[in-house]
Coordinates of C-alpha atoms and ligand atoms in Angstrom, one line a residue:
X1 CA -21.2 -16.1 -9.5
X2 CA -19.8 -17.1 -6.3
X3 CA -19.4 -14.1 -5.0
X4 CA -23.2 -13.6 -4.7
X5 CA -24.4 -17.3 -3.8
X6 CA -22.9 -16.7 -0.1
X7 CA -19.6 -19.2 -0.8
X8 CA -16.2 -17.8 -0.4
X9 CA -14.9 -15.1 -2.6
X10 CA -12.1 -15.6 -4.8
X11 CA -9.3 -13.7 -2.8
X12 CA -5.5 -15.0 -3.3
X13 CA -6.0 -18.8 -3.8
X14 CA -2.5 -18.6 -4.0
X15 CA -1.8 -17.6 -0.6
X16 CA -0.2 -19.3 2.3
X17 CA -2.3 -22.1 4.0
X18 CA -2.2 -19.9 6.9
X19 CA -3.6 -16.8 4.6
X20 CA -6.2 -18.5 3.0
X21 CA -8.4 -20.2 6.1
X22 CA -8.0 -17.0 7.8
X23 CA -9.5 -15.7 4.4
X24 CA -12.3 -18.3 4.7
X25 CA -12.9 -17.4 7.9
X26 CA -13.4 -13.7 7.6
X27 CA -15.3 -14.2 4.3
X28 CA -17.5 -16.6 6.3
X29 CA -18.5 -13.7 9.2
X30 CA -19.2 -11.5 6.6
X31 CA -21.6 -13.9 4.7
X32 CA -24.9 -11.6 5.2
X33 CA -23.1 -9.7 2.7
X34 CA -22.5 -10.9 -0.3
X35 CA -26.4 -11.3 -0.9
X36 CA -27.0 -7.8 -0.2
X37 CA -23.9 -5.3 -0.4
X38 CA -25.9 -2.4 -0.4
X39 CA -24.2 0.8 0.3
X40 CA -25.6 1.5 3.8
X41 CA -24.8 -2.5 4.8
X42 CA -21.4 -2.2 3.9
X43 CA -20.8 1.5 5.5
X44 CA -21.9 -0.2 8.6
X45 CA -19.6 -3.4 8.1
X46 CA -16.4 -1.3 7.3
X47 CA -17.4 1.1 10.4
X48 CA -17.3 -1.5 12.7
X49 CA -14.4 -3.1 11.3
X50 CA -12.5 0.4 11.7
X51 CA -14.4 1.2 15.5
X52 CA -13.2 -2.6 17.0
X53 CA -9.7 -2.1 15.5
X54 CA -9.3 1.8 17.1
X55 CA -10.0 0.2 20.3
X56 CA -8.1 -2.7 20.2
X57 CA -5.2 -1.2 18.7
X58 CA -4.5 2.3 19.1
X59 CA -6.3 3.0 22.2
X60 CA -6.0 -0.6 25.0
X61 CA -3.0 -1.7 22.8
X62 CA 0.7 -1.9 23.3
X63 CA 2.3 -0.7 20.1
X64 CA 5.8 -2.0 19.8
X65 CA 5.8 -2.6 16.3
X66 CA 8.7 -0.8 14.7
X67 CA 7.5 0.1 10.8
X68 CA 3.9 1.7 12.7
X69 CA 3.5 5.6 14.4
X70 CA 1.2 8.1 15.8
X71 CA 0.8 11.7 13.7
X72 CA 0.3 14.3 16.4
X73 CA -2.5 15.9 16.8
X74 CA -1.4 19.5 14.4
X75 CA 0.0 16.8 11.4
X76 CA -3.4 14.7 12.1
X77 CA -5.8 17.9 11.9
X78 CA -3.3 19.2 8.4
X79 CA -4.5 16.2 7.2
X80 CA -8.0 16.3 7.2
X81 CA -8.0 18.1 3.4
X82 CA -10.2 16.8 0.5
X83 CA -6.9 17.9 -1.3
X84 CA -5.9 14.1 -1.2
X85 CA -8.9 12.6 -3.2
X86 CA -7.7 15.2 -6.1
X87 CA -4.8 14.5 -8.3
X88 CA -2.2 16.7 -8.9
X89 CA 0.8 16.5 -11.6
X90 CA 3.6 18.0 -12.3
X91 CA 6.0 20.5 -10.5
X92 CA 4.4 24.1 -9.4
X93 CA 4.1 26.3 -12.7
X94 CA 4.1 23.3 -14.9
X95 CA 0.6 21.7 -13.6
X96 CA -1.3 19.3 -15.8
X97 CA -4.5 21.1 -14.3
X98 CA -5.2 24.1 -13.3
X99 CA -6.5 26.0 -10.4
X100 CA -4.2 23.9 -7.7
X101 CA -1.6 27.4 -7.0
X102 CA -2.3 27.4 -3.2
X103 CA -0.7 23.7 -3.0
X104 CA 2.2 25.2 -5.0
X105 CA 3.3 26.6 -1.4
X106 CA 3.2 23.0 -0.1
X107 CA 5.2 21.7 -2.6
X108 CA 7.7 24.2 -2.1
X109 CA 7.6 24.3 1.5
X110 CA 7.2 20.7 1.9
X111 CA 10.4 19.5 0.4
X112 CA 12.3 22.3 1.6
X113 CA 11.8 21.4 5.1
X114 CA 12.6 17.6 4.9
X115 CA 15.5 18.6 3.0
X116 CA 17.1 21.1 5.5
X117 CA 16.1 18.2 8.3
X118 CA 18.5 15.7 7.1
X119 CA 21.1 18.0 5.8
X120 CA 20.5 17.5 1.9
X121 CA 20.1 20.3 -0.8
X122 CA 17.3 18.2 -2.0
X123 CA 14.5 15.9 -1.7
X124 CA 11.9 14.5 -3.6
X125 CA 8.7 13.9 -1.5
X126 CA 6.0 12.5 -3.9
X127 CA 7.1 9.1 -3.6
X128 CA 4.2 7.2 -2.3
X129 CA 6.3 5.1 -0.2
X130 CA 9.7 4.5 0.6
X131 CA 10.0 1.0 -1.5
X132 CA 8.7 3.3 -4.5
X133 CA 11.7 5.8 -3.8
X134 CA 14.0 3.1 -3.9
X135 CA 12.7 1.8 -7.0
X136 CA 13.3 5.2 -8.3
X137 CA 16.8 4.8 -7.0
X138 CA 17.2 1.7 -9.0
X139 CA 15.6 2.7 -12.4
X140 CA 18.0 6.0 -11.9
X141 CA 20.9 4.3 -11.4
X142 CA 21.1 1.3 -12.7
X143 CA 20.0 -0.8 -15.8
X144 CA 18.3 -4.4 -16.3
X145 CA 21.2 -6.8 -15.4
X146 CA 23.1 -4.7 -13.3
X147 CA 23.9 -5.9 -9.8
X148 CA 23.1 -4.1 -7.1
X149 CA 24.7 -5.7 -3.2
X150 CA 22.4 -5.1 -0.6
X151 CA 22.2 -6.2 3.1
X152 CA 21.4 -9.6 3.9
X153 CA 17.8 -10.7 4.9
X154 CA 18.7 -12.0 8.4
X155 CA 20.5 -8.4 8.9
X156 CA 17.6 -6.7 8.3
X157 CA 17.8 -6.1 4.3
X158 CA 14.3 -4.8 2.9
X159 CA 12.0 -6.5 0.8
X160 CA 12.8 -3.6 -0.9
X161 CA 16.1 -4.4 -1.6
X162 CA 15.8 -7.9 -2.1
X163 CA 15.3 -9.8 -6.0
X164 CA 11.7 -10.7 -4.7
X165 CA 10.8 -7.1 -4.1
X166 CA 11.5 -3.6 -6.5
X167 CA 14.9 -5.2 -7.7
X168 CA 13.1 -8.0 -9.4
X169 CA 10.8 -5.3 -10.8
X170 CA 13.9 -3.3 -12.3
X171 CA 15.4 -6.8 -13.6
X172 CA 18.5 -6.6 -11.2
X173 CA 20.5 -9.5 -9.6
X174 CA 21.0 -8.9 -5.8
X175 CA 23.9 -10.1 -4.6
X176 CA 24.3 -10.2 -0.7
X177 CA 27.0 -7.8 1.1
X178 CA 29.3 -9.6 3.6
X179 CA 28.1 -9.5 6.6
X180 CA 30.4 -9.1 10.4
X181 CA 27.7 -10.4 12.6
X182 CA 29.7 -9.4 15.7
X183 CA 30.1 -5.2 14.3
X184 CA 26.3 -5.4 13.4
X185 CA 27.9 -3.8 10.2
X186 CA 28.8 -4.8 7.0
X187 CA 32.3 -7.0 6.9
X188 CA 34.6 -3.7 6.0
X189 CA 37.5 -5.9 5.4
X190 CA 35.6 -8.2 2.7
X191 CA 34.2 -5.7 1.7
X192 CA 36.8 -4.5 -1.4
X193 CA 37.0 -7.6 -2.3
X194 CA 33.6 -8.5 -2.7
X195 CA 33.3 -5.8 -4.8
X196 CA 35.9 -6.1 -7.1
X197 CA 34.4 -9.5 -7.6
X198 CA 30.9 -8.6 -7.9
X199 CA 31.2 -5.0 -9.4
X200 CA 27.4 -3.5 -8.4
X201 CA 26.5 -0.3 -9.4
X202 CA 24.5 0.6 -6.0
X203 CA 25.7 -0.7 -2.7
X204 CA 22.5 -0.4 -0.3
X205 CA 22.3 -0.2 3.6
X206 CA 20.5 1.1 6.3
X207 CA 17.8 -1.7 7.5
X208 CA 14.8 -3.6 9.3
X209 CA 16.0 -3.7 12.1
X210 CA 19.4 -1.2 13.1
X211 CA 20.6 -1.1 16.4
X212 CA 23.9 0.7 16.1
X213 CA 25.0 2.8 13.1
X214 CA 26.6 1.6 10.3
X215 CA 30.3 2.6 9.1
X216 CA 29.2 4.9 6.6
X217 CA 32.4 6.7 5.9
X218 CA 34.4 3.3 5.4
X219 CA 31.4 1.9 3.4
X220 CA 31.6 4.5 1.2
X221 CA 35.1 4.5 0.6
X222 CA 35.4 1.1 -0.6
X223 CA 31.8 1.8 -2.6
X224 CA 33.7 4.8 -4.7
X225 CA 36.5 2.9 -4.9
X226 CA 34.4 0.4 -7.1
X227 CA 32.7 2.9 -8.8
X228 CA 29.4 2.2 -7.3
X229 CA 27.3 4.8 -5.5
X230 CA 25.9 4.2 -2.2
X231 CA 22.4 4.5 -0.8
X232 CA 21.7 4.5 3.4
X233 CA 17.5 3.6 3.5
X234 CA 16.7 5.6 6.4
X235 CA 13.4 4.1 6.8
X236 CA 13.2 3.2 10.4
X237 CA 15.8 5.8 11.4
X238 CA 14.5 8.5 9.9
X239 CA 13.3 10.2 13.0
X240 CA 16.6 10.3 14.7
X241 CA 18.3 10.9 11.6
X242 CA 16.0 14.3 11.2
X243 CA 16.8 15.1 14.7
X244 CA 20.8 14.5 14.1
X245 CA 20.6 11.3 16.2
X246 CA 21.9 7.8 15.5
X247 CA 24.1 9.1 12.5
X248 CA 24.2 11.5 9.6
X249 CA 24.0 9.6 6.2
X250 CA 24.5 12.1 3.6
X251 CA 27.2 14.1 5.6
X252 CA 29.5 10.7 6.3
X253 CA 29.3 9.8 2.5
X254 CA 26.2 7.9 1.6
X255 CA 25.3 9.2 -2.0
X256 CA 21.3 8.8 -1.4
X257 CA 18.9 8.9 1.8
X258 CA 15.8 7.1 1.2
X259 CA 13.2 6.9 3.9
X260 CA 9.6 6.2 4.9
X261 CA 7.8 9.1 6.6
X262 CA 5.3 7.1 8.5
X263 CA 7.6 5.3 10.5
X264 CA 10.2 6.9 13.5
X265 CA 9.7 10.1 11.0
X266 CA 6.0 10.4 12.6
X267 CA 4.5 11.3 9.4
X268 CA 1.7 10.2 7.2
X269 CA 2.8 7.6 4.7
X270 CA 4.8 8.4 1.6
X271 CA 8.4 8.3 0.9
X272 CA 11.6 10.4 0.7
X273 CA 14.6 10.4 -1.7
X274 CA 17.5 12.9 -0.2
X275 CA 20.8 14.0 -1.5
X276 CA 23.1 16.7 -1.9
X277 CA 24.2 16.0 -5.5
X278 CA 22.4 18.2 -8.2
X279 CA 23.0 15.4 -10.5
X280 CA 21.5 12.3 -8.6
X281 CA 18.5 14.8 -7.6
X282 CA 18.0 15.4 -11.1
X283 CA 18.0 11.7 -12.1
X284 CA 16.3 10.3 -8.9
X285 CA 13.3 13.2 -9.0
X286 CA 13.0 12.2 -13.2
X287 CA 12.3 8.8 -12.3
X288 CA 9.9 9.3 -9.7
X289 CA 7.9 12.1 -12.0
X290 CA 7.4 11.4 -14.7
X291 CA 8.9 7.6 -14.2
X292 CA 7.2 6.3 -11.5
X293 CA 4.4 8.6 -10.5
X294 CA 1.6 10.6 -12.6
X295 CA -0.7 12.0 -9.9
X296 CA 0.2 11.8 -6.4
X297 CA -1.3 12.8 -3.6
X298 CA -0.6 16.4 -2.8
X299 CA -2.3 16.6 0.1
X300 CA 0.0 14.0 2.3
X301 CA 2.9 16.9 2.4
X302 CA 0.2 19.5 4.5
X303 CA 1.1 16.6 7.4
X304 CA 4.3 15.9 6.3
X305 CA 5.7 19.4 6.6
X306 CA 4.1 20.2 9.9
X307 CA 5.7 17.1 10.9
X308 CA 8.8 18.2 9.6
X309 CA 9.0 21.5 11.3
X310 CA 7.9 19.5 14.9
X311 CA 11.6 17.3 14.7
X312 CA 13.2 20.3 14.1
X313 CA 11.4 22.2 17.0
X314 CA 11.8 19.9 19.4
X315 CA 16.0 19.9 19.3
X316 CA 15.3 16.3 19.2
X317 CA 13.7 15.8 22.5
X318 CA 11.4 12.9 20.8
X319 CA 14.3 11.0 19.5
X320 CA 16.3 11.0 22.4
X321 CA 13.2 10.0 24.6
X322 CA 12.8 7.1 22.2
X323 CA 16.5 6.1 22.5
X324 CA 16.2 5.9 26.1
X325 CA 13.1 4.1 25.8
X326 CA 14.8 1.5 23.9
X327 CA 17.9 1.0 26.4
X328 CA 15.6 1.1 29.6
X329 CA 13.1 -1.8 28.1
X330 CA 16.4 -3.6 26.5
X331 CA 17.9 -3.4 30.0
X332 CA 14.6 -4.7 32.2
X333 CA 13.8 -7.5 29.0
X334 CA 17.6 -8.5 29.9
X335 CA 17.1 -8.8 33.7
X336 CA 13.9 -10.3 33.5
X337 CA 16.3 -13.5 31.5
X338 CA 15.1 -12.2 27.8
X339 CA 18.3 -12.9 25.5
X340 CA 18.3 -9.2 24.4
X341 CA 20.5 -8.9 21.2
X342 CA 23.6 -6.1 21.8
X343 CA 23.6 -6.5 25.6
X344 CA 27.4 -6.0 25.4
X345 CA 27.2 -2.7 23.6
X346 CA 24.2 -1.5 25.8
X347 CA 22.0 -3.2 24.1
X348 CA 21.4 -0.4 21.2
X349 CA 22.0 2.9 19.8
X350 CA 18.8 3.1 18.3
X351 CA 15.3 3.3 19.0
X352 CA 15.2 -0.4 18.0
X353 CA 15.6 -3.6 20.3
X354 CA 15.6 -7.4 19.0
X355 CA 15.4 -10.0 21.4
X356 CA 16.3 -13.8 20.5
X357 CA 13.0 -15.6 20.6
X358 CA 14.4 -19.3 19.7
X359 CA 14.2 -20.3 23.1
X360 CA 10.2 -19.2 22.9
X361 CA 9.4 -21.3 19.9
X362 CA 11.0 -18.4 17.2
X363 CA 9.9 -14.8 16.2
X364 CA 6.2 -15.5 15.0
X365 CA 5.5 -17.8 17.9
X366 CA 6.5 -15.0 20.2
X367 CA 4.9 -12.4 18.0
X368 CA 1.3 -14.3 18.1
X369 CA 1.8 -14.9 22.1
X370 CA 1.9 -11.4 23.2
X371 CA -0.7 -10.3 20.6
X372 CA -3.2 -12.4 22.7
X373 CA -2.2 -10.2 25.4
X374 CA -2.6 -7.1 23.1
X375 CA 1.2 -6.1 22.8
X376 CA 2.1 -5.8 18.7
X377 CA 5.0 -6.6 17.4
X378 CA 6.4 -8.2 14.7
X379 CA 9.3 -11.2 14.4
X380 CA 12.7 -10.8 12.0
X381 CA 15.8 -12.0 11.6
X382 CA 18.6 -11.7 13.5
X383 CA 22.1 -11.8 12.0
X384 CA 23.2 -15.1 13.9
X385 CA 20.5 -17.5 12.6
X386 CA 20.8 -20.4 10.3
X387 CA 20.5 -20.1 6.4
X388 CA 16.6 -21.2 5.9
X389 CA 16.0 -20.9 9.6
X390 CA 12.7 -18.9 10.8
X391 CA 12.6 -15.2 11.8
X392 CA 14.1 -16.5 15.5
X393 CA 13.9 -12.3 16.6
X394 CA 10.7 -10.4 17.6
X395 CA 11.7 -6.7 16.9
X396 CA 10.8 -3.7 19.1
X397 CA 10.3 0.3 18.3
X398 CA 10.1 2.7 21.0
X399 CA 8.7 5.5 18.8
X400 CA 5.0 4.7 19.3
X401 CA 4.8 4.6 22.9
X402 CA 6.8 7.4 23.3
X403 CA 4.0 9.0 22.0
X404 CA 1.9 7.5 23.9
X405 CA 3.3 8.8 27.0
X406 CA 4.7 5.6 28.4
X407 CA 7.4 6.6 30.6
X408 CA 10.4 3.9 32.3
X409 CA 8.0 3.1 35.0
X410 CA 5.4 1.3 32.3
X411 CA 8.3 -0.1 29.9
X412 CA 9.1 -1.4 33.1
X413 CA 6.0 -3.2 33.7
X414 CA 5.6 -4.0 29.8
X415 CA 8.8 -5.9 30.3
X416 CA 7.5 -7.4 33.4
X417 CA 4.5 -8.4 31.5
X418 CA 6.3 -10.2 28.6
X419 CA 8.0 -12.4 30.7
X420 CA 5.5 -13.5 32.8
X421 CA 3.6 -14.0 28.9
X422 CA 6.6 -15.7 27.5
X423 CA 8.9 -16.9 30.3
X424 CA 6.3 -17.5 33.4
X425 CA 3.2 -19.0 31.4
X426 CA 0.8 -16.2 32.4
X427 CA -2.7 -16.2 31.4
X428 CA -2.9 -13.8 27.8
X429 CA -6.2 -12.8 29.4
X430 CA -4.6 -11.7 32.9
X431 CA -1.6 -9.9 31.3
X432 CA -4.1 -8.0 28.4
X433 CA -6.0 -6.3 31.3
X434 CA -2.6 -5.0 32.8
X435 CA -1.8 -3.7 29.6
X436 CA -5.0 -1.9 29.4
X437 CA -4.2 -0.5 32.3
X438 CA -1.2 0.8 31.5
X439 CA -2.5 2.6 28.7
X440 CA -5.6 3.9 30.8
X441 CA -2.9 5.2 33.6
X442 CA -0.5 6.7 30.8
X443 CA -3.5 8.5 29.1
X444 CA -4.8 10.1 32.6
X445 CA -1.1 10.7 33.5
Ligands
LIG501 C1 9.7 -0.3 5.9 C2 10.9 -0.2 5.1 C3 10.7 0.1 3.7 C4 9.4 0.3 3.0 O1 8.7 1.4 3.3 P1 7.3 1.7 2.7 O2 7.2 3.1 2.8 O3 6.4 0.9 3.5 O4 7.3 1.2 1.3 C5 11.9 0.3 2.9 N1 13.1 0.0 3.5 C6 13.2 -0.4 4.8 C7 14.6 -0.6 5.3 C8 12.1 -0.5 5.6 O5 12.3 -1.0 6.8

């Protein structure tokens, strides 16, 4: 077998050129061990791999990825339980096994909280992840062939969403909503119209990349008046939607709140299917146990319900610190001669910024440049590019730094630091000791 001879292992041959000499490479530094991947030799190899990426990453990197988060330290010590390498199935009372009653209080507790945080009667929390609750939307609410219409790609529609991702899965066509690029909203007056033409059961929103609320309450209207129901995914806004920022899905009409709990939400992975409507609960929580999910990991909603009870501690100090985060980096990218997207609107209502990065060489160019300089991010689309054109944005999230205790004086200097990167030609090895030292000053602050 390959595999043991020392020559490359047979990982995705169908990948990307890209993906597969990065494969080669890695496979090639790791040669030693594919003669002798004895248990101690690979404990050593994965301990490395985890020690170099801790300090590259969380502790001398900046962290302006917007999908990404910190846990705080209560929600990272709740989830130190062996709980999660155990399965557990079925609601309290009605266990598969036996012997798991004390986690019937987190699974009472657990969805209780997250339900009461974004104003629902219920969620359903054992969603692994937020692209598996809105799979349980789909297979809940609609049938193979049905159409579902769904935020274009280039304004931030999911993977998720999209025929490529969970769609395809439930054997739905995916038709794109219109699209009014200067609202950063969906067209509201195409809108009926589109519908009565394409007739989907599920209108989706909420997106990638949101930096001022959608129009729920008008959505919604024309969604009813089709007859289709209509799901906001929460995913990125999740935070400032639990701490009543941003906007209120379920209370201006959205039918279904879906959203991850690792991302502005602060949690540990998993997803989150909300709504006030006994009947949609019923459906959506069916699909996701028994439909979608057997076993799940119990012990995720220890962290997930301290986090829960932290938002809604905090009178939504964190969220509104991450807002302002956003607008004073969107307002010093802007001065330093970034095209920041919004900067007629105040750049954005979110925790989110985008800045238009085809004047750099596009999003990924962008994206790779500052990652020399150890400052993450990722590119996306932005609503104004071409059809076919390249992610030309590079998207930013405030909610990790935050965190991290970077206050406007260091989003400041991380703006600084970008454009002399991006605009000025810096060194990336000049500019990734300053942003070690920001993170050493912020840390001793
Ligand atoms: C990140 C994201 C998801 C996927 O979340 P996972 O929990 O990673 O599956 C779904 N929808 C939107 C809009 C997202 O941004």
């Amino acid at each position: 077998m390959e595999q043991q001879d020392g020559t490359v292992p047979h990982i995705a041959p169908w990948a990307s050129p890209d993906a597969r000499a990065r494969i080669t490479e890695v496979a090639a530094g790791l040669a030693g061990l594919w003669r002798d991947p004895s248990p101690g030799r690979v404990a050593q190899a994965v301990r490395e791999a985890l020690d170099e990426h801790a300090r590259q990453f969380d502790d001398q990197g900046i962290v302006l990825y917007a999908g990404t988060n910190v846990m705080s330290e209560a929600a990272r010590r709740a989830a130190g339980a062996t709980v999660s390498g155990r399965p557990s199935m079925g609601w309290p009372g009605d266990k598969y096994q036996s012997g798991l009653d004390h986690l019937d209080r987190l699974e009472v507790l657990t969805p209780a909280l997250v339900a009461r945080l974004v104003g629902a009667r219920f969620a359903e929390v054992r969603s692994h992840s937020a692209t598996m609750a809105n799979l349980a939307v789909y297979t809940a609410l609609t049938s193979p062939g049905d159409t579902i219409a769904v935020l274009p790609e280039r304004a931030g529609g999911h993977t998720s969403h999209h025929a490529v991702g969970v769609p395809g899965v439930r054997g739905l066509r995916v038709v794109d909503l219109p699209y009014d690029v200067d609202a950063y909203d969906v067209d509201l007056a195409a809108l009926p119209g589109f519908l009565e033409r394409e007739r989907p059961r599920l209108v989706v929103i909420g997106a990638s990349l949101l930096l001022f609320p959608h129009r729920v309450a008008a959505i919604r209207e024309a969604t009813s008046a089709a007859g289709a129901h209509l799901l906001y995914d929460a995913s990125h806004m999740a935070g400032l939607v639990a701490a009543g920022r941003f906007q209120r899905p379920l209370a201006e009409g959205a039918d279904l709140l879906t959203f991850s709990t690792y991302k502005s939400f602060g949690g540990p992975p998993g997803g989150v299917i909300a709504t006030d409507d006994p009947e949609l609960a019923e459906r959506t929580s069916t699909a996701v146990f028994p439909g979608l999910t057997a076993n799940y990991d119990a012990g995720r909603l220890a962290p997930l319900a301290v986090t829960a009870a932290e938002i809604m501690g905090d009178g939504g100090a964190y969220a509104d610190r991450c807002i302002a985060a956003a607008r004073t980096l969107a307002a010093a990218l802007h001065e330093e001669g970034f095209a920041v997207a919004g900067a007629d609107r105040g750049f954005t209502d979110s925790h989110h910024v985008a800045v238009d990065a085809a004047a750099l060489g596009g999003g990924r160019a962008a994206m790779a440049r500052l990652a020399e300089a150890g400052v993450y991010l990722s590119a996306i689309g932005l609503p104004w590019q071409a059809p076919g054109e390249p992610d030309r944005g590079l998207r930013i999230g405030t909610q990790e730094v935050v965190r991290r205790g970077l206050g406007d004086a260091e989003l400041r200097q991380v703006a600084a630091l970008m454009a002399d990167l991006l605009l000025r030609d810096a060194d990336p090895r000049t500019v990734r000791k300053a942003v070690r030292r920001i993170r050493e000053e912020a840390r001793s602050a």
